[in-house]
Backbone as XML, in Angstrom:
<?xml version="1.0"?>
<chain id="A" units="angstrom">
  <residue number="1" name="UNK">
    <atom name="N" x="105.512" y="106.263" z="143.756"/>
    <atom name="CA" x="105.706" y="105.745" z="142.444"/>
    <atom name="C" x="107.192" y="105.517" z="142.178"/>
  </residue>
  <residue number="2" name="UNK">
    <atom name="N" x="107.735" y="104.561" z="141.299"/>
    <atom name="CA" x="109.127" y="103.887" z="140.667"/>
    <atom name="C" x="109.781" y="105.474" z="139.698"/>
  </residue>
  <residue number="3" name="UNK">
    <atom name="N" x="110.541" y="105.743" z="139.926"/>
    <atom name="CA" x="111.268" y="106.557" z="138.863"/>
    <atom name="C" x="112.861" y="106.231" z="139.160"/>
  </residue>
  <residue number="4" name="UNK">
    <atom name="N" x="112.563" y="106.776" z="137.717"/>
    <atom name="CA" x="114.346" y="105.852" z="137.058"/>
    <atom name="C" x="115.193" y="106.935" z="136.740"/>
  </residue>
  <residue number="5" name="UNK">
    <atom name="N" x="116.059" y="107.913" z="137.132"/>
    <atom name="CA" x="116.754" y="109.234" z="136.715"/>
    <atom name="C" x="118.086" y="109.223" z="136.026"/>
  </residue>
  <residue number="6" name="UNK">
    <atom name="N" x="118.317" y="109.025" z="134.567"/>
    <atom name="CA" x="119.432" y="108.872" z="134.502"/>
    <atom name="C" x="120.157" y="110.284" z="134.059"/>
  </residue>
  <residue number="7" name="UNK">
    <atom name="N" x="121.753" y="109.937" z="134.669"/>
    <atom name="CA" x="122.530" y="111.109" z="134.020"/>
    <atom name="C" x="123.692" y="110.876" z="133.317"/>
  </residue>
  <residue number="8" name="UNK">
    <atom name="N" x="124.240" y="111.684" z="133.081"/>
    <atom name="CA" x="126.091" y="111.392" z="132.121"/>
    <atom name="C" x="125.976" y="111.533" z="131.255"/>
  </residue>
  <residue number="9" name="UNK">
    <atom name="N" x="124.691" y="111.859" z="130.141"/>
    <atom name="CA" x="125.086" y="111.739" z="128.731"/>
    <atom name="C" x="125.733" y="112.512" z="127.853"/>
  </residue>
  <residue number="10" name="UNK">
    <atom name="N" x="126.203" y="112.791" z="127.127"/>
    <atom name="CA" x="126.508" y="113.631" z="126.186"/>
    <atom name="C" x="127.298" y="113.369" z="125.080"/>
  </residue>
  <residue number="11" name="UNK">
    <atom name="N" x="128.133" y="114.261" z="124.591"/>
    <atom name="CA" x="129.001" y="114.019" z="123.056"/>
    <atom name="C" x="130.591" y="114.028" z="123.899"/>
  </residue>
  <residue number="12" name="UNK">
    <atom name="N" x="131.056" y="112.876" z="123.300"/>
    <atom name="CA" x="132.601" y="112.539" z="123.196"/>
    <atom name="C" x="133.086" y="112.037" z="122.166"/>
  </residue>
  <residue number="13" name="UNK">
    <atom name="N" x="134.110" y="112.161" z="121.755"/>
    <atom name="CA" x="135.189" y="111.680" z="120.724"/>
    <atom name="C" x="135.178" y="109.950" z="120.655"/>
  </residue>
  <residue number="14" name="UNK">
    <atom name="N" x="135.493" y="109.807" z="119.618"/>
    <atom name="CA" x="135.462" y="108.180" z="119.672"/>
    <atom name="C" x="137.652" y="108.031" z="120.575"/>
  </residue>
  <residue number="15" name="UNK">
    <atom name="N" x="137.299" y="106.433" z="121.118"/>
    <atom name="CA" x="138.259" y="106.408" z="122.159"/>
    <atom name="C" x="138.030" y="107.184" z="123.572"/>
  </residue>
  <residue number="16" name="UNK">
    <atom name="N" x="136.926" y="108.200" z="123.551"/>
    <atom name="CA" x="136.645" y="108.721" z="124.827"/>
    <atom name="C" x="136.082" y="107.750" z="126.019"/>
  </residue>
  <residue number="17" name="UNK">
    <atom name="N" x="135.602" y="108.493" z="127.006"/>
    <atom name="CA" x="134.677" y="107.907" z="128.188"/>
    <atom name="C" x="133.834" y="108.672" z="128.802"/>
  </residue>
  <residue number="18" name="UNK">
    <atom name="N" x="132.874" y="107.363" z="129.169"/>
    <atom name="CA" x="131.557" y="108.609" z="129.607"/>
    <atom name="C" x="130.554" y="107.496" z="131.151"/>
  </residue>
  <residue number="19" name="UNK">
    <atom name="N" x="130.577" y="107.734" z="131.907"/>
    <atom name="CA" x="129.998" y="107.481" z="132.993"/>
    <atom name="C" x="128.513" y="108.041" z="133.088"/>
  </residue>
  <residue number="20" name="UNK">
    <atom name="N" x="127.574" y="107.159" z="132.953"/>
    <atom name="CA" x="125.965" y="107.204" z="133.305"/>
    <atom name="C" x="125.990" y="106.638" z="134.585"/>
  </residue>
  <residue number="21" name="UNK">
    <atom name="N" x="124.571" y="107.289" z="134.924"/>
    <atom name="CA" x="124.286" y="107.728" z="136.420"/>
    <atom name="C" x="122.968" y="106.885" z="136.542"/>
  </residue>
  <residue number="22" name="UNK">
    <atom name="N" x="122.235" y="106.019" z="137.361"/>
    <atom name="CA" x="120.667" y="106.040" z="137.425"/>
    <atom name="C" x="120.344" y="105.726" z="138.998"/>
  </residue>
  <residue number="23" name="UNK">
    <atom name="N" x="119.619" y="107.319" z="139.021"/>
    <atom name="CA" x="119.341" y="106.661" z="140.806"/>
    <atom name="C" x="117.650" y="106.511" z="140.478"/>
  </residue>
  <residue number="24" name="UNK">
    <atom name="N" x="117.254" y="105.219" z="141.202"/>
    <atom name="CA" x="115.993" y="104.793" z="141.643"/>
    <atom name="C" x="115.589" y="105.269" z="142.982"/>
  </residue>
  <residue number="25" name="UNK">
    <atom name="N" x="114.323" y="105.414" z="142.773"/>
    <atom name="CA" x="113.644" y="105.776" z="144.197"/>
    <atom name="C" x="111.823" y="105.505" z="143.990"/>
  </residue>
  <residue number="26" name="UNK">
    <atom name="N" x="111.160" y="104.944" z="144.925"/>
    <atom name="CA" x="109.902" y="104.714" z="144.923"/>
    <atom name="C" x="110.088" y="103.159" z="145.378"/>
  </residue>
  <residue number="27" name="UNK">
    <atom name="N" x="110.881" y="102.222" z="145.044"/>
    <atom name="CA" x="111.061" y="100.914" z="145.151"/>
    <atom name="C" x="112.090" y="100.733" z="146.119"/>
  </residue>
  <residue number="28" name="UNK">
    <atom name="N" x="111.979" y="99.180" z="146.312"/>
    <atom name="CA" x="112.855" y="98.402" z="147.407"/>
    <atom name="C" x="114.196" y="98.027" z="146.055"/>
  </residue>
  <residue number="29" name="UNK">
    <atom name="N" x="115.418" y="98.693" z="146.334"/>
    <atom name="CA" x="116.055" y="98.621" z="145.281"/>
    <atom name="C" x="117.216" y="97.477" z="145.466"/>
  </residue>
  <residue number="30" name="UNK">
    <atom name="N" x="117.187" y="96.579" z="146.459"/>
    <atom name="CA" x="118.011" y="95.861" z="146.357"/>
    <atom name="C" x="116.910" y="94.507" z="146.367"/>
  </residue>
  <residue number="31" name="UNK">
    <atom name="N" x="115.806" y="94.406" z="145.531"/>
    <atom name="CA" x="115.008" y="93.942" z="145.215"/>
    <atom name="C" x="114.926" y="93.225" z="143.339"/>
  </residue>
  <residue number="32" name="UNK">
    <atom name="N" x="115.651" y="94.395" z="142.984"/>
    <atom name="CA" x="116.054" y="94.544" z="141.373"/>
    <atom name="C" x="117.212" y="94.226" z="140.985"/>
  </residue>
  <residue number="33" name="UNK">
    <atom name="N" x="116.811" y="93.481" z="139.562"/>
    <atom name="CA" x="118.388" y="93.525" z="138.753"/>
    <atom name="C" x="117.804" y="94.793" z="138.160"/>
  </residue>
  <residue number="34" name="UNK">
    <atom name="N" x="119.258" y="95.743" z="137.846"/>
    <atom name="CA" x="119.162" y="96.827" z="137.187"/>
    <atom name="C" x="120.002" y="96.636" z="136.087"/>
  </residue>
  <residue number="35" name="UNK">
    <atom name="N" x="119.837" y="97.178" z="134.898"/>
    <atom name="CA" x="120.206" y="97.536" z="133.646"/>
    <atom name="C" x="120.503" y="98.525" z="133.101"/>
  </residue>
  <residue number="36" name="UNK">
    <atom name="N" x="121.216" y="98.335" z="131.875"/>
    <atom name="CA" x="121.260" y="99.314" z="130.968"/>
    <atom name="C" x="121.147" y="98.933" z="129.865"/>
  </residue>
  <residue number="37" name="UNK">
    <atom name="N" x="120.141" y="99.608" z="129.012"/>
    <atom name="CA" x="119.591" y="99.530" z="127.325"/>
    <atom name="C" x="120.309" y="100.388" z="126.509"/>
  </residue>
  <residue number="38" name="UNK">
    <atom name="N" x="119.588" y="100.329" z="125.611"/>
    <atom name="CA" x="120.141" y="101.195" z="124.752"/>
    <atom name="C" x="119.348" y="100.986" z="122.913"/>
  </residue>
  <residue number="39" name="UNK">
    <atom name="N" x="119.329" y="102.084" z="122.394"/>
    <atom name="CA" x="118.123" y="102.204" z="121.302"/>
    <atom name="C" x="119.028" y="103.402" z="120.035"/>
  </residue>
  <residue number="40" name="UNK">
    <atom name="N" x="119.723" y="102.872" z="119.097"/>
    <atom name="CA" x="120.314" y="103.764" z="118.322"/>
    <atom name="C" x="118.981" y="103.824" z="117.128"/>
  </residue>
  <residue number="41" name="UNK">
    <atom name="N" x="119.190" y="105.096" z="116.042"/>
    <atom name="CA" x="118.335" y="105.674" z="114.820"/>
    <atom name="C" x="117.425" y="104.244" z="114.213"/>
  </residue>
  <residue number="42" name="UNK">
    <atom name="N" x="116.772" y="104.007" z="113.999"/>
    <atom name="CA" x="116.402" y="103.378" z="113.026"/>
    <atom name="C" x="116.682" y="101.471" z="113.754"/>
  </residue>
  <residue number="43" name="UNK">
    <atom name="N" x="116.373" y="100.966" z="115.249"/>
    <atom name="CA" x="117.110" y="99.753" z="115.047"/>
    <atom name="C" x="116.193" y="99.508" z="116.739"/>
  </residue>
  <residue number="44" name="UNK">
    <atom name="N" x="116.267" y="98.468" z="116.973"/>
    <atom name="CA" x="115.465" y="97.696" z="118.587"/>
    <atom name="C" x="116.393" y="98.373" z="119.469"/>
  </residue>
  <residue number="45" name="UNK">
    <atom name="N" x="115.159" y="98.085" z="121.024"/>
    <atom name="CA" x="116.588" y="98.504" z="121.640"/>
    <atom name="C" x="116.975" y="97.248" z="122.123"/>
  </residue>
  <residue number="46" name="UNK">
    <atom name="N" x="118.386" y="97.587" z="122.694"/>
    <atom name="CA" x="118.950" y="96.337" z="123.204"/>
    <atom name="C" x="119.375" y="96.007" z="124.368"/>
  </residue>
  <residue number="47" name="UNK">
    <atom name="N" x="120.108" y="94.895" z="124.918"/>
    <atom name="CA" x="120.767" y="94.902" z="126.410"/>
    <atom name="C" x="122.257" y="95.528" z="126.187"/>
  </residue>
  <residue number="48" name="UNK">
    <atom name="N" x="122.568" y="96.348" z="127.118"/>
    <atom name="CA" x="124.202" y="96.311" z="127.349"/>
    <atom name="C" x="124.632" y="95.679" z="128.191"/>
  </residue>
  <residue number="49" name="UNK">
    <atom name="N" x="123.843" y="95.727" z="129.758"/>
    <atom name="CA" x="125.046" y="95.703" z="130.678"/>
    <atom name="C" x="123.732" y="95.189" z="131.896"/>
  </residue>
  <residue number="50" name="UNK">
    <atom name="N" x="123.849" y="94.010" z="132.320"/>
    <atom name="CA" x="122.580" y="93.827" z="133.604"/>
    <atom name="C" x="123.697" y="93.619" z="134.943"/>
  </residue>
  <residue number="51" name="UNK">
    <atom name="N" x="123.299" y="94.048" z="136.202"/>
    <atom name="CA" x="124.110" y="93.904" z="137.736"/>
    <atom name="C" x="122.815" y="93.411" z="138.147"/>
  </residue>
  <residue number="52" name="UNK">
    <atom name="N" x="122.921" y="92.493" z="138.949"/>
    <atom name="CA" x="122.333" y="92.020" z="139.814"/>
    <atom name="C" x="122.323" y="92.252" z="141.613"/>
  </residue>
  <residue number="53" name="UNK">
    <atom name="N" x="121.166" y="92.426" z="142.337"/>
    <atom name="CA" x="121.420" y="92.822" z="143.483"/>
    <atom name="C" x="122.530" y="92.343" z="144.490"/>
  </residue>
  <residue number="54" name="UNK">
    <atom name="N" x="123.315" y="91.586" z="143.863"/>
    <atom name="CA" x="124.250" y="90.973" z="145.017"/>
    <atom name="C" x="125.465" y="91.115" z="144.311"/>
  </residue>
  <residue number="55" name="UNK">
    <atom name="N" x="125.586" y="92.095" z="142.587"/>
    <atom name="CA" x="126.690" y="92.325" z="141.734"/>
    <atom name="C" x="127.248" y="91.623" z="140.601"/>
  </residue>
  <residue number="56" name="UNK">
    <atom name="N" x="126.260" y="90.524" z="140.428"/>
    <atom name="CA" x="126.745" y="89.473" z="139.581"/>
    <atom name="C" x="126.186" y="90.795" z="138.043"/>
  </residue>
  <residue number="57" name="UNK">
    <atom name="N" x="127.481" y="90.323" z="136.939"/>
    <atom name="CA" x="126.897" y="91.220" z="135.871"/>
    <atom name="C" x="126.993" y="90.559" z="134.344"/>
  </residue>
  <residue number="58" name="UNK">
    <atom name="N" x="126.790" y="90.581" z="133.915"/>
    <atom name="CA" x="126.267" y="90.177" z="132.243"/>
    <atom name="C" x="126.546" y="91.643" z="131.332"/>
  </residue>
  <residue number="59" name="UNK">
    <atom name="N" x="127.063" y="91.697" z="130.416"/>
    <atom name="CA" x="127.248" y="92.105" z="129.176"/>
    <atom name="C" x="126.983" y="91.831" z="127.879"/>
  </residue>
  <residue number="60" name="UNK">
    <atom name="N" x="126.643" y="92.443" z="126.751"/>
    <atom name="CA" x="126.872" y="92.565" z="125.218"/>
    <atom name="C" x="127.661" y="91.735" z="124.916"/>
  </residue>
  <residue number="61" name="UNK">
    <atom name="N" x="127.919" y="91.344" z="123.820"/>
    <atom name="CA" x="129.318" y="90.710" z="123.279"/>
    <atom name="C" x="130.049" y="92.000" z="123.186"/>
  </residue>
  <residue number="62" name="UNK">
    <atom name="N" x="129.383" y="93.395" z="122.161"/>
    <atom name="CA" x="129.295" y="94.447" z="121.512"/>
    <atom name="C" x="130.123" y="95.152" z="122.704"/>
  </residue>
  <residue number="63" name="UNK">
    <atom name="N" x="130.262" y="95.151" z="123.958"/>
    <atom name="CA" x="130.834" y="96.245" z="125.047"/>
    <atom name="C" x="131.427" y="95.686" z="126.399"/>
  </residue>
  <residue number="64" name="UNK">
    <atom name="N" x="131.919" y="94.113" z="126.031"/>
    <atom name="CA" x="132.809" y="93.511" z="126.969"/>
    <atom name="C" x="133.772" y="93.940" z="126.379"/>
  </residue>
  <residue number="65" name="UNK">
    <atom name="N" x="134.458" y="94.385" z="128.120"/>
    <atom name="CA" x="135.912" y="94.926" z="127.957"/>
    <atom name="C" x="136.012" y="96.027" z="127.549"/>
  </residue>
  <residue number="66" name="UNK">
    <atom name="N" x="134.957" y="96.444" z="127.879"/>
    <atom name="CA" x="134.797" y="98.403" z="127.446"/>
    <atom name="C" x="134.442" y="99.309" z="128.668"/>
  </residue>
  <residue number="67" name="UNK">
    <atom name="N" x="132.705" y="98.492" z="128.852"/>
    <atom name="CA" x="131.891" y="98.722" z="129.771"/>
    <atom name="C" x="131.678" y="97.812" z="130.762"/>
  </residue>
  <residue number="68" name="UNK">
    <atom name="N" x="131.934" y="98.630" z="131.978"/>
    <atom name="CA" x="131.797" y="98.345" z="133.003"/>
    <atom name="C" x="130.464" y="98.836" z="134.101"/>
  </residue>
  <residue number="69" name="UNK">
    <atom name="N" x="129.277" y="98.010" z="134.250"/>
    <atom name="CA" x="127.999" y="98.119" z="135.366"/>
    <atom name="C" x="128.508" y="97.969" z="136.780"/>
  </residue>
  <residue number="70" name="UNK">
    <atom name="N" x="128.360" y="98.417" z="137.341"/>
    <atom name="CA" x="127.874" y="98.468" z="138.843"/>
    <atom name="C" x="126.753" y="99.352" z="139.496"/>
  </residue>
  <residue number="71" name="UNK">
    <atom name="N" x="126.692" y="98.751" z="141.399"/>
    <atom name="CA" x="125.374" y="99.705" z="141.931"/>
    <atom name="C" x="126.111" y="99.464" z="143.190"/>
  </residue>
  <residue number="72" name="UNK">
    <atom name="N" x="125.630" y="101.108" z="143.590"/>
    <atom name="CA" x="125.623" y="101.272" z="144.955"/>
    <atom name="C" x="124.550" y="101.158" z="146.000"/>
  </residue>
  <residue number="73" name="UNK">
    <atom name="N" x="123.818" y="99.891" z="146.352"/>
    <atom name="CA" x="122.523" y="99.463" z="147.201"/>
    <atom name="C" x="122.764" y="100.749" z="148.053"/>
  </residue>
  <residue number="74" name="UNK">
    <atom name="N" x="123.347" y="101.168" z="149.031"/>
    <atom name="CA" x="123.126" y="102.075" z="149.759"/>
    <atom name="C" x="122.494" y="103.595" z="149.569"/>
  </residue>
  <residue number="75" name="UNK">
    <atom name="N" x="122.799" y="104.230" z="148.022"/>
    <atom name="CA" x="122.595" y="105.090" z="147.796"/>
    <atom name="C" x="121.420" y="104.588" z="146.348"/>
  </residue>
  <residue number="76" name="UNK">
    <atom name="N" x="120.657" y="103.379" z="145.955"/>
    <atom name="CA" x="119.927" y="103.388" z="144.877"/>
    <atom name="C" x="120.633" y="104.127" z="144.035"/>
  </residue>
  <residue number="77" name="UNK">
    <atom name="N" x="121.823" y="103.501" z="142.877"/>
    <atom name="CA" x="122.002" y="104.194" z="142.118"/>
    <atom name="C" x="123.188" y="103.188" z="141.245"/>
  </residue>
  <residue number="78" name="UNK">
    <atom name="N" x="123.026" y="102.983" z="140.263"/>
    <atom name="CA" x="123.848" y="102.322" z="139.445"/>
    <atom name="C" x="124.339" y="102.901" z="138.078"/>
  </residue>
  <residue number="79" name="UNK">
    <atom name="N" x="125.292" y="102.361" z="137.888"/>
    <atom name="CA" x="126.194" y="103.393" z="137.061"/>
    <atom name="C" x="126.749" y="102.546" z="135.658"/>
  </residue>
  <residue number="80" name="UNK">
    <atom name="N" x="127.041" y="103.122" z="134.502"/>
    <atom name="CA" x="127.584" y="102.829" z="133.288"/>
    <atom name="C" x="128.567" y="102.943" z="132.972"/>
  </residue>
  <residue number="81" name="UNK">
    <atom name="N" x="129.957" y="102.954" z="133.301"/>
    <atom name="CA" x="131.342" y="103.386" z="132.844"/>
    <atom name="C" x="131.606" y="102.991" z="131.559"/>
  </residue>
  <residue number="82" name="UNK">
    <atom name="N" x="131.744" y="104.104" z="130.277"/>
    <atom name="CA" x="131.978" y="103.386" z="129.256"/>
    <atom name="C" x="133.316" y="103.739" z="128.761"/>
  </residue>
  <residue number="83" name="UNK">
    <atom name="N" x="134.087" y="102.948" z="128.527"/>
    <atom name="CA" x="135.304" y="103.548" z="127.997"/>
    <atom name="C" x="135.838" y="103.176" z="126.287"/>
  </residue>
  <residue number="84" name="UNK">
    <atom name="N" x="136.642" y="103.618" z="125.783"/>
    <atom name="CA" x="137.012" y="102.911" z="124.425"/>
    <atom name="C" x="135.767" y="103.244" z="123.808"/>
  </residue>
  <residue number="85" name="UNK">
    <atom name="N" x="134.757" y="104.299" z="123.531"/>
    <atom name="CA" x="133.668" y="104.755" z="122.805"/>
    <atom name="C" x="134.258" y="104.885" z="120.942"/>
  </residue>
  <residue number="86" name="UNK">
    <atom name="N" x="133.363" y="104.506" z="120.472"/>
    <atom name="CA" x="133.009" y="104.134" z="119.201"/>
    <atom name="C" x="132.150" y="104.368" z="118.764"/>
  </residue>
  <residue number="87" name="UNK">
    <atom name="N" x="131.962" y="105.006" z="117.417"/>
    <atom name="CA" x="130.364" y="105.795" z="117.054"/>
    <atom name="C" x="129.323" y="104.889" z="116.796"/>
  </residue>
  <residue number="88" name="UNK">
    <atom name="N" x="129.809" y="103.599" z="116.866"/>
    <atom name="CA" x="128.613" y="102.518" z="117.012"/>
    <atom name="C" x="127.820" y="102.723" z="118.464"/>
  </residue>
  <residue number="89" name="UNK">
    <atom name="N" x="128.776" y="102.972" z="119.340"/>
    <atom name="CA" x="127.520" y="103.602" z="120.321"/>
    <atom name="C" x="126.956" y="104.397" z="120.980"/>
  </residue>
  <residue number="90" name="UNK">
    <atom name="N" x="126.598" y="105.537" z="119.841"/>
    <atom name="CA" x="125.689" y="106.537" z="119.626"/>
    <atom name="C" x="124.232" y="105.651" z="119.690"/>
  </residue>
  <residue number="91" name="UNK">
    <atom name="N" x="123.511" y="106.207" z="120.757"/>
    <atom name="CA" x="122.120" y="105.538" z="121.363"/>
    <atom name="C" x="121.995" y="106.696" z="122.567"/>
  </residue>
  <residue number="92" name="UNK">
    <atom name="N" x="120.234" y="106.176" z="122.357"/>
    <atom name="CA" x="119.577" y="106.913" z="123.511"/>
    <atom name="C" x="120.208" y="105.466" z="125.102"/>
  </residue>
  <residue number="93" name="UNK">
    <atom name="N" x="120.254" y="106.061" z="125.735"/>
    <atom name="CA" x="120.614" y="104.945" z="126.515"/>
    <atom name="C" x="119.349" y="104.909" z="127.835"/>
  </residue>
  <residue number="94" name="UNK">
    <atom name="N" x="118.747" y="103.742" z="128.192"/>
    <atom name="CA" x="118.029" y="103.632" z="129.297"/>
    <atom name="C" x="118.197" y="103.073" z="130.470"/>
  </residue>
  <residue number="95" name="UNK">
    <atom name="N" x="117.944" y="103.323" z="131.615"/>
    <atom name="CA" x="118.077" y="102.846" z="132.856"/>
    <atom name="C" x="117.015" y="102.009" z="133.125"/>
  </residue>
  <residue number="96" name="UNK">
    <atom name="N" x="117.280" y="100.328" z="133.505"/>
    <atom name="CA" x="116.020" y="99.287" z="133.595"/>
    <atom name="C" x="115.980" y="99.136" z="134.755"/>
  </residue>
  <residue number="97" name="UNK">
    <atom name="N" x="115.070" y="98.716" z="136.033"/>
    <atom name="CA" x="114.825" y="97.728" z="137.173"/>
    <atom name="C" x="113.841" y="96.756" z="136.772"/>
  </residue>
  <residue number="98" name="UNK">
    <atom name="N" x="114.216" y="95.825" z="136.787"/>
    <atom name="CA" x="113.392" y="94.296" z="137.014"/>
    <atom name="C" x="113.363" y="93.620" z="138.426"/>
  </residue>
  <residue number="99" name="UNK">
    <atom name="N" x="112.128" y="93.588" z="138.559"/>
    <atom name="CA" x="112.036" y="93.093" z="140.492"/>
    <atom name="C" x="111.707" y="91.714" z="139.932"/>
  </residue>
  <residue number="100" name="UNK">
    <atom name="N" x="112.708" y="90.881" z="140.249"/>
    <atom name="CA" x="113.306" y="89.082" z="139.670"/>
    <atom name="C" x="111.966" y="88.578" z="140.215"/>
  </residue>
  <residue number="101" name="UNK">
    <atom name="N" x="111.297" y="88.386" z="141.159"/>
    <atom name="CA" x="110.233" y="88.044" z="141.653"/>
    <atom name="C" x="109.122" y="87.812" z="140.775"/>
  </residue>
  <residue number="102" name="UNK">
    <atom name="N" x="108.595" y="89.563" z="140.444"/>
    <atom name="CA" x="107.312" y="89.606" z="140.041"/>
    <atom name="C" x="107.287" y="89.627" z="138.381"/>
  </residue>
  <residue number="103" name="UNK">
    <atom name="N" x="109.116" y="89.501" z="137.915"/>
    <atom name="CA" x="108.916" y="90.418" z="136.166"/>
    <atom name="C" x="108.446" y="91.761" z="136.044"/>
  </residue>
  <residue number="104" name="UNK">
    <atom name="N" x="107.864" y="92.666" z="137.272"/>
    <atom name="CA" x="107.529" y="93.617" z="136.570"/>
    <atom name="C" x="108.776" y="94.659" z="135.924"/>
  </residue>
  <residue number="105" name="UNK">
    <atom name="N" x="108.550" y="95.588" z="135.685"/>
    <atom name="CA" x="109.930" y="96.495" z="134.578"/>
    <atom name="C" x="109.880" y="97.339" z="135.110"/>
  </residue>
  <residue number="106" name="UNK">
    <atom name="N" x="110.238" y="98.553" z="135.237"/>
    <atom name="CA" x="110.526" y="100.035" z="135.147"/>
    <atom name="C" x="111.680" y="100.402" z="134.448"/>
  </residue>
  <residue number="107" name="UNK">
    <atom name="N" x="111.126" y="101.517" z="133.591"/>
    <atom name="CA" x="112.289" y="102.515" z="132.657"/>
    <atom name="C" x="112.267" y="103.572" z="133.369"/>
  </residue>
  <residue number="108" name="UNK">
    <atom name="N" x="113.721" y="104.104" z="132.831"/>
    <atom name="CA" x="114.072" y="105.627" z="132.679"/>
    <atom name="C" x="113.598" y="106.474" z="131.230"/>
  </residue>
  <residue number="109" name="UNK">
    <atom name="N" x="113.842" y="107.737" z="131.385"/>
    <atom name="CA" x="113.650" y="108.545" z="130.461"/>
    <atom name="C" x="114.593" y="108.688" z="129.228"/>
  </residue>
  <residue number="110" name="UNK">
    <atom name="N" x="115.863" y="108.345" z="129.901"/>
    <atom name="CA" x="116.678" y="108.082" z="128.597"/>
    <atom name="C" x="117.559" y="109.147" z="128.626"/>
  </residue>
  <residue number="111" name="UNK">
    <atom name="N" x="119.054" y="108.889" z="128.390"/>
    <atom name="CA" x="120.195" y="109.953" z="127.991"/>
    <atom name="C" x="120.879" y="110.020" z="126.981"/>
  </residue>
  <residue number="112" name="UNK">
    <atom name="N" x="121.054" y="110.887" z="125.987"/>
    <atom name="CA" x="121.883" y="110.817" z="125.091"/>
    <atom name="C" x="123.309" y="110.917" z="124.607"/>
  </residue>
  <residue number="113" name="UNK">
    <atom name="N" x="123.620" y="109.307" z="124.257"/>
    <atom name="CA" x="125.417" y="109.298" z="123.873"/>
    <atom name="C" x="125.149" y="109.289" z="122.406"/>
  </residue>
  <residue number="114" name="UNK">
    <atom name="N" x="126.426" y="110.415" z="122.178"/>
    <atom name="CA" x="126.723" y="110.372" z="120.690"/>
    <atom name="C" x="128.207" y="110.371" z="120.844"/>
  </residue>
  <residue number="115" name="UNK">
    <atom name="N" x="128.607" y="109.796" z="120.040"/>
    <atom name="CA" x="130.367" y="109.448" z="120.062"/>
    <atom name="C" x="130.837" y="109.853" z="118.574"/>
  </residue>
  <residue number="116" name="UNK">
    <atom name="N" x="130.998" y="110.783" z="118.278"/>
    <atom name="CA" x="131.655" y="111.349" z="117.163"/>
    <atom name="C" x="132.728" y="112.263" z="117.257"/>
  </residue>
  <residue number="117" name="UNK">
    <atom name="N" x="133.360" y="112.551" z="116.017"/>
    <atom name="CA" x="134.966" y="113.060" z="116.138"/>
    <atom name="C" x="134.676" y="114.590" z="115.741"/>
  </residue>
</chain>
């Protein structure tokens, strides 16, 4: 079976940084664009940050020039570098794979950033 493991979350200061973790395993992972979501109190969730299996990446308007996606194909595992944090992004954050092929999805369980002073 597909599971999505993410890590890094926690509480930092606004202006801080915080690095999320998501290793996949069950799937052919250089098969997937992988992602990162994200779902604050009361609101949809949204896109932050998509890498594509060969590195091509897409961003937010909301976290260009903040956040930075990448993946390491060798080790299934792609990562969130966020820097310049702002309590706007306080969110559960999720780890996506989309296999471009079929559309199908897989989520993660979700980590929690809160960015307060």
């Amino acid at each position: 079976q597909v599971k999505l493991v993410e890590s890094g979350g926690g509480l930092v200061q606004p202006g801080g940084s915080l690095r999320l973790s998501c290793a996949a395993s069950g799937m052919i992972f250089s098969m997937h664009r992988m992602g990162w979501y994200r779902q604050a109190p009361g609101k949809q969730r949204e896109l932050v940050a998509t890498v594509s299996g060969g590195g091509s990446t897409n961003y937010a308007d909301s976290v260009k020039g903040r956040f930075t996606v990448s993946r390491d194909n060798a080790k299934n595992t792609v990562f969130l570098q966020m820097n310049s944090l702002t309590p706007e992004d306080t969110a559960v954050y999720y780890c996506n794979a989309w296999r471009v092929i079929s559309g199908t999805t897989y989520w993660g369980q979700g980590t929690q950033v809160t960015v307060s002073s």
